[in-house]
Amino acid sequence: MTTPTVTARGAAPTAGVPAATRPRHRRRFAQWGFVAPAVLFMLLFFGYPLVRNVVMSFQHYTPKTFFTGEAPLNGFDNWSAVFRDALFGKALWHTLVFTAGSLLGQFCAGLALAVFFTRRFPLNGVLRSLILLPWLVPVVVSGIVWRRILDQDTGVLNSFLDAVGLDGHTPWLTSPHMALLSVILVNIWIGIPFNMVILYGGLQEVPPELYEAAALDGASGWRTFRSITLPTLRPVITVVLVLGFMSTVKILDLILALTDGGPADATQTLGTLTYQNSFVRLDFGAGAVVGNVLILISAVFAVFYLRANRTEGK
């Protein structure tokens, strides 16, 4: 009597790719399928404009180019013209001062408010919600409102100062010596809520046991803040400063709404200079050069940020 031979299911691998390898290929294909839309989006909306902007900085690009399509290469003529322009040096200096002053003011005020709101008291949540209003209002609207507030003749601020017996004729936005400071203060007012929210969230992650141990050891409030709060918040502080730098160094709408780069180019920054070259003077090559300088500054800052994080992680 012959015993039938029973073949176990799945015992013999199919021809071609081994069975153990097929799920791995499927997973990899699925991973690339999810990543592909993001890569395509980055190439279309970031990669192509970046390359196009670099190429444009080496071309004689005029309004006529939009109709003829002709933009002959002119080498480094655009770059040398921009770097020889005295306004570029002023705009670069104003950008550095504006960015440093804004970041310092926003961070210090935001951190102070975040620490303040960690305490429990009535209307805590309501006050935190109200402080978010400057962040929620469009920047152009904030700029127009503050331009009316800071008006030398009819502004609310000068009227208040005059009412309390102080100098009520300060040219906040019309004096070359005061305009940049005024724009920095308005930008600090706009950026405080963002810093406060992020830092307040970071403070919620600090273990209460650390503060209890410090109190038992008799540590002062400043000592506790310096030895516990700041070191624990370091990753959050890094994120806040990086995001704040990226949004501040290229700011345009606020300055246009407040001063339009004036008076006497006192508030001209790289962002406003890019706009002026490209859309006022219609010198698109020079505008592309200044835009590339902004991109380069942001890239250098990003490299230092990544290196610092890598060193800190080690």
CSV table of C-alpha atoms in Angstrom, one decimal:
chain,number,residue,atom,x,y,z
A,1,MET,CA,0.0,0.0,0.0
A,2,THR,CA,1.4,3.4,-1.0
A,3,THR,CA,1.3,6.2,1.5
A,4,PRO,CA,0.3,9.5,-0.1
A,5,THR,CA,2.9,12.3,0.2
A,6,VAL,CA,1.6,15.4,1.9
A,7,THR,CA,3.3,18.7,1.0
A,8,ALA,CA,3.3,21.4,3.6
A,9,ARG,CA,1.9,24.7,2.5
A,10,GLY,CA,4.5,27.4,1.9
A,11,ALA,CA,7.3,24.9,2.3
A,12,ALA,CA,8.8,25.5,-1.1
A,13,PRO,CA,9.8,29.1,-1.9
A,14,THR,CA,8.5,30.5,-5.2
A,15,ALA,CA,10.8,31.2,-8.0
A,16,GLY,CA,12.4,34.6,-8.2
A,17,VAL,CA,12.7,36.7,-5.0
A,18,PRO,CA,12.9,34.6,-1.8
A,19,ALA,CA,9.9,34.7,0.5
A,20,ALA,CA,11.8,36.2,3.4
A,21,THR,CA,13.0,39.1,1.2
A,22,ARG,CA,9.7,40.0,-0.3
A,23,PRO,CA,8.1,41.7,2.8
A,24,ARG,CA,11.3,43.7,3.2
A,25,HIS,CA,11.0,45.0,-0.4
A,26,ARG,CA,7.4,45.8,0.1
A,27,ARG,CA,8.1,47.8,3.3
A,28,ARG,CA,10.9,49.7,1.6
A,29,PHE,CA,8.6,50.4,-1.4
A,30,ALA,CA,5.9,51.6,1.0
A,31,GLN,CA,8.3,53.9,2.8
A,32,TRP,CA,9.5,55.5,-0.4
A,33,GLY,CA,5.8,55.9,-1.4
A,34,PHE,CA,5.2,58.0,1.7
A,35,VAL,CA,8.4,60.0,1.4
A,36,ALA,CA,8.0,60.7,-2.4
A,37,PRO,CA,5.3,63.4,-2.1
A,38,ALA,CA,7.3,65.3,0.4
A,39,VAL,CA,10.5,65.0,-1.7
A,40,LEU,CA,8.6,66.1,-4.8
A,41,PHE,CA,7.1,69.1,-2.9
A,42,MET,CA,10.5,70.2,-1.7
A,43,LEU,CA,12.0,70.0,-5.1
A,44,LEU,CA,9.2,71.9,-6.8
A,45,PHE,CA,8.6,74.6,-4.2
A,46,PHE,CA,12.0,75.0,-2.6
A,47,GLY,CA,14.7,73.4,-4.8
A,48,TYR,CA,13.6,74.9,-8.1
A,49,PRO,CA,13.1,78.5,-6.7
A,50,LEU,CA,16.5,78.3,-5.0
A,51,VAL,CA,18.3,77.2,-8.1
A,52,ARG,CA,16.4,79.8,-10.2
A,53,ASN,CA,17.3,82.6,-7.8
A,54,VAL,CA,21.0,81.7,-7.9
A,55,VAL,CA,20.9,81.6,-11.7
A,56,MET,CA,19.1,84.9,-11.9
A,57,SER,CA,21.8,86.6,-9.8
A,58,PHE,CA,24.2,86.0,-12.7
A,59,GLN,CA,21.8,87.3,-15.4
A,60,HIS,CA,20.7,90.6,-16.8
A,61,TYR,CA,17.1,90.1,-15.9
A,62,THR,CA,14.7,92.9,-16.7
A,63,PRO,CA,10.9,93.3,-17.2
A,64,LYS,CA,11.6,92.8,-20.9
A,65,THR,CA,12.7,89.3,-20.1
A,66,PHE,CA,9.1,88.3,-19.1
A,67,PHE,CA,8.1,88.9,-22.7
A,68,THR,CA,11.2,87.9,-24.7
A,69,GLY,CA,12.6,85.2,-22.4
A,70,GLU,CA,16.1,86.6,-23.0
A,71,ALA,CA,18.2,87.0,-19.9
A,72,PRO,CA,21.9,87.1,-20.9
A,73,LEU,CA,24.5,86.1,-18.4
A,74,ASN,CA,26.5,89.0,-17.1
A,75,GLY,CA,28.9,87.1,-14.7
A,76,PHE,CA,29.4,88.8,-11.4
A,77,ASP,CA,28.2,92.2,-12.5
A,78,ASN,CA,25.1,92.0,-10.2
A,79,TRP,CA,27.1,90.9,-7.2
A,80,SER,CA,29.8,93.6,-7.6
A,81,ALA,CA,27.1,96.3,-8.1
A,82,VAL,CA,25.3,95.2,-4.9
A,83,PHE,CA,28.4,94.9,-2.8
A,84,ARG,CA,29.6,98.4,-4.0
A,85,ASP,CA,26.3,99.9,-3.0
A,86,ALA,CA,26.6,101.7,0.3
A,87,LEU,CA,23.0,100.8,1.1
A,88,PHE,CA,23.8,97.1,1.2
A,89,GLY,CA,26.2,97.6,4.0
A,90,LYS,CA,23.7,99.7,6.0
A,91,ALA,CA,21.0,97.1,5.3
A,92,LEU,CA,23.2,94.3,6.5
A,93,TRP,CA,24.1,96.1,9.7
A,94,HIS,CA,20.4,97.0,10.3
A,95,THR,CA,19.5,93.3,9.8
A,96,LEU,CA,22.0,92.2,12.4
A,97,VAL,CA,20.9,94.8,14.9
A,98,PHE,CA,17.2,94.2,14.3
A,99,THR,CA,17.6,90.4,14.5
A,100,ALA,CA,19.7,90.4,17.7
A,101,GLY,CA,17.6,93.0,19.4
A,102,SER,CA,14.3,91.3,18.6
A,103,LEU,CA,15.5,87.8,19.6
A,104,LEU,CA,16.9,89.1,22.9
A,105,GLY,CA,13.8,91.1,23.8
A,106,GLN,CA,11.4,88.4,22.8
A,107,PHE,CA,13.2,85.6,24.5
A,108,CYS,CA,13.8,87.5,27.8
A,109,ALA,CA,10.2,88.8,28.0
A,110,GLY,CA,8.7,85.4,26.9
A,111,LEU,CA,10.8,83.5,29.5
A,112,ALA,CA,9.8,85.9,32.3
A,113,LEU,CA,6.1,85.5,31.4
A,114,ALA,CA,6.4,81.7,31.1
A,115,VAL,CA,8.0,81.5,34.6
A,116,PHE,CA,5.4,83.9,36.0
A,117,PHE,CA,2.5,81.8,34.6
A,118,THR,CA,3.8,78.6,36.1
A,119,ARG,CA,2.3,79.8,39.4
A,120,ARG,CA,-1.3,79.1,40.1
A,121,PHE,CA,-3.5,82.2,40.6
A,122,PRO,CA,-7.0,83.4,39.5
A,123,LEU,CA,-7.5,84.2,35.9
A,124,ASN,CA,-4.2,82.6,34.9
A,125,GLY,CA,-5.7,81.0,31.8
A,126,VAL,CA,-7.5,84.1,30.8
A,127,LEU,CA,-4.4,86.3,31.0
A,128,ARG,CA,-2.4,83.7,29.0
A,129,SER,CA,-5.1,83.7,26.3
A,130,LEU,CA,-5.1,87.5,26.1
A,131,ILE,CA,-1.3,87.6,25.7
A,132,LEU,CA,-1.6,85.5,22.6
A,133,LEU,CA,-3.6,88.2,20.7
A,134,PRO,CA,-0.5,90.0,19.3
A,135,TRP,CA,0.6,86.7,17.8
A,136,LEU,CA,-2.8,85.9,16.3
A,137,VAL,CA,-3.2,89.3,14.6
A,138,PRO,CA,-1.7,89.5,11.1
A,139,VAL,CA,1.6,91.3,11.1
A,140,VAL,CA,0.5,93.9,8.5
A,141,VAL,CA,-2.5,94.8,10.7
A,142,SER,CA,-0.2,95.1,13.8
A,143,GLY,CA,2.2,97.3,11.8
A,144,ILE,CA,-0.6,99.7,10.7
A,145,VAL,CA,-2.0,99.9,14.3
A,146,TRP,CA,1.4,100.6,15.8
A,147,ARG,CA,2.1,103.2,13.1
A,148,ARG,CA,-1.0,105.1,14.3
A,149,ILE,CA,0.0,104.6,17.9
A,150,LEU,CA,3.6,105.9,17.3
A,151,ASP,CA,2.6,108.8,15.1
A,152,GLN,CA,4.5,111.9,16.3
A,153,ASP,CA,1.5,114.3,16.1
A,154,THR,CA,-1.6,112.3,16.7
A,155,GLY,CA,-0.3,109.0,18.2
A,156,VAL,CA,-1.8,107.6,21.4
A,157,LEU,CA,1.7,107.1,22.9
A,158,ASN,CA,2.8,110.7,22.6
A,159,SER,CA,-0.6,111.9,23.8
A,160,PHE,CA,-0.2,109.8,26.9
A,161,LEU,CA,3.3,111.0,27.5
A,162,ASP,CA,2.2,114.6,27.1
A,163,ALA,CA,-0.7,114.0,29.6
A,164,VAL,CA,1.7,112.7,32.3
A,165,GLY,CA,4.1,115.6,31.8
A,166,LEU,CA,6.8,113.9,29.7
A,167,ASP,CA,8.0,114.6,26.2
A,168,GLY,CA,5.0,114.1,24.0
A,169,HIS,CA,6.6,115.0,20.7
A,170,THR,CA,9.0,112.1,20.2
A,171,PRO,CA,9.5,111.2,16.5
A,172,TRP,CA,9.3,107.4,17.0
A,173,LEU,CA,9.1,106.6,13.3
A,174,THR,CA,10.2,109.8,11.6
A,175,SER,CA,13.7,110.2,13.2
A,176,PRO,CA,16.6,108.2,11.8
A,177,HIS,CA,17.9,107.7,15.3
A,178,MET,CA,14.6,106.4,16.7
A,179,ALA,CA,13.0,104.5,13.8
A,180,LEU,CA,15.0,101.3,14.1
A,181,LEU,CA,14.6,101.1,17.8
A,182,SER,CA,10.8,101.6,17.4
A,183,VAL,CA,10.5,98.8,14.8
A,184,ILE,CA,12.5,96.5,17.1
A,185,LEU,CA,10.2,97.2,20.0
A,186,VAL,CA,7.1,96.5,17.9
A,187,ASN,CA,8.6,93.2,16.7
A,188,ILE,CA,9.4,92.2,20.3
A,189,TRP,CA,5.7,92.9,21.2
A,190,ILE,CA,4.6,90.6,18.3
A,191,GLY,CA,7.1,87.8,19.1
A,192,ILE,CA,6.6,87.6,22.9
A,193,PRO,CA,3.5,85.3,22.8
A,194,PHE,CA,5.3,82.7,20.7
A,195,ASN,CA,8.3,82.6,23.0
A,196,MET,CA,6.1,82.4,26.1
A,197,VAL,CA,3.9,79.5,24.7
A,198,ILE,CA,6.9,77.4,23.7
A,199,LEU,CA,8.9,78.1,26.9
A,200,TYR,CA,5.8,77.6,29.1
A,201,GLY,CA,5.3,74.2,27.5
A,202,GLY,CA,9.0,73.3,28.2
A,203,LEU,CA,8.6,74.4,31.9
A,204,GLN,CA,5.7,71.9,32.3
A,205,GLU,CA,8.2,69.1,31.6
A,206,VAL,CA,10.6,70.0,34.4
A,207,PRO,CA,10.2,67.4,37.2
A,208,PRO,CA,8.8,69.0,40.4
A,209,GLU,CA,11.1,66.8,42.4
A,210,LEU,CA,14.1,68.8,41.3
A,211,TYR,CA,12.6,72.0,42.7
A,212,GLU,CA,11.6,70.2,45.9
A,213,ALA,CA,15.2,68.9,46.3
A,214,ALA,CA,16.6,72.4,45.7
A,215,ALA,CA,14.2,73.9,48.3
A,216,LEU,CA,15.3,71.3,50.9
A,217,ASP,CA,19.0,72.2,50.2
A,218,GLY,CA,18.2,75.8,50.8
A,219,ALA,CA,18.9,77.0,47.2
A,220,SER,CA,17.7,80.5,46.4
A,221,GLY,CA,15.3,81.2,43.6
A,222,TRP,CA,18.0,82.5,41.3
A,223,ARG,CA,20.2,79.5,42.0
A,224,THR,CA,17.3,77.1,41.3
A,225,PHE,CA,16.6,79.0,38.0
A,226,ARG,CA,20.2,78.9,36.9
A,227,SER,CA,21.0,75.3,37.9
A,228,ILE,CA,17.7,73.5,37.2
A,229,THR,CA,15.3,75.6,35.0
A,230,LEU,CA,17.8,76.8,32.3
A,231,PRO,CA,19.7,73.5,31.8
A,232,THR,CA,16.4,71.6,31.5
A,233,LEU,CA,15.0,74.1,29.1
A,234,ARG,CA,18.1,74.1,26.9
A,235,PRO,CA,16.6,72.0,24.0
A,236,VAL,CA,13.5,74.2,24.0
A,237,ILE,CA,15.5,77.4,24.1
A,238,THR,CA,17.5,76.2,21.1
A,239,VAL,CA,14.3,75.6,19.1
A,240,VAL,CA,12.8,79.0,20.1
A,241,LEU,CA,16.0,80.9,19.1
A,242,VAL,CA,16.3,79.0,15.8
A,243,LEU,CA,12.7,79.5,14.8
A,244,GLY,CA,12.9,83.1,15.9
A,245,PHE,CA,16.0,83.8,13.9
A,246,MET,CA,14.6,82.3,10.7
A,247,SER,CA,11.4,84.4,11.0
A,248,THR,CA,13.2,87.6,12.0
A,249,VAL,CA,16.2,87.8,9.7
A,250,LYS,CA,14.0,87.9,6.6
A,251,ILE,CA,11.2,90.1,8.0
A,252,LEU,CA,9.6,92.4,5.4
A,253,ASP,CA,5.9,93.1,6.0
A,254,LEU,CA,6.2,94.7,9.4
A,255,ILE,CA,8.9,97.2,8.3
A,256,LEU,CA,6.9,98.0,5.1
A,257,ALA,CA,3.8,98.7,7.2
A,258,LEU,CA,5.7,100.9,9.8
A,259,THR,CA,8.4,102.8,7.9
A,260,ASP,CA,8.8,101.4,4.4
A,261,GLY,CA,12.5,101.2,5.1
A,262,GLY,CA,12.8,104.9,6.0
A,263,PRO,CA,13.4,107.5,7.1
A,264,ALA,CA,16.6,108.0,5.1
A,265,ASP,CA,17.0,104.2,4.9
A,266,ALA,CA,17.3,104.0,8.7
A,267,THR,CA,15.2,100.8,8.8
A,268,GLN,CA,16.3,99.3,5.5
A,269,THR,CA,17.2,95.6,6.0
A,270,LEU,CA,18.2,92.8,3.6
A,271,GLY,CA,14.5,91.8,3.3
A,272,THR,CA,13.3,95.3,2.4
A,273,LEU,CA,16.3,95.8,0.1
A,274,THR,CA,15.4,92.6,-1.8
A,275,TYR,CA,11.9,94.0,-2.2
A,276,GLN,CA,13.1,97.4,-3.3
A,277,ASN,CA,15.6,96.1,-5.9
A,278,SER,CA,13.2,93.6,-7.4
A,279,PHE,CA,9.8,95.3,-7.3
A,280,VAL,CA,10.5,99.0,-7.1
A,281,ARG,CA,13.7,99.4,-9.1
A,282,LEU,CA,12.8,96.3,-11.2
A,283,ASP,CA,16.4,95.2,-11.0
A,284,PHE,CA,15.7,91.5,-10.5
A,285,GLY,CA,19.3,90.4,-10.7
A,286,ALA,CA,20.3,92.7,-7.8
A,287,GLY,CA,17.2,91.5,-5.8
A,288,ALA,CA,18.3,87.9,-6.4
A,289,VAL,CA,21.8,88.7,-5.1
A,290,VAL,CA,20.5,90.1,-1.8
A,291,GLY,CA,18.1,87.2,-1.5
A,292,ASN,CA,21.0,84.8,-1.9
A,293,VAL,CA,22.9,86.6,0.8
A,294,LEU,CA,19.9,86.1,3.1
A,295,ILE,CA,19.8,82.4,2.2
A,296,LEU,CA,23.5,82.1,2.9
A,297,ILE,CA,23.2,83.8,6.3
A,298,SER,CA,20.3,81.4,7.2
A,299,ALA,CA,22.3,78.4,6.0
A,300,VAL,CA,25.4,79.3,8.1
A,301,PHE,CA,23.2,79.8,11.1
A,302,ALA,CA,21.6,76.4,10.5
A,303,VAL,CA,25.0,74.7,10.2
A,304,PHE,CA,26.2,76.1,13.5
A,305,TYR,CA,22.9,75.1,15.1
A,306,LEU,CA,23.3,71.5,13.9
A,307,ARG,CA,26.9,71.3,14.9
A,308,ALA,CA,26.1,72.6,18.4
A,309,ASN,CA,23.3,70.1,18.8
A,310,ARG,CA,25.6,67.3,17.6
A,311,THR,CA,28.3,68.3,20.1
A,312,GLU,CA,25.8,68.6,22.9
A,313,GLY,CA,24.3,65.2,22.1
A,314,LYS,CA,27.8,63.6,22.4
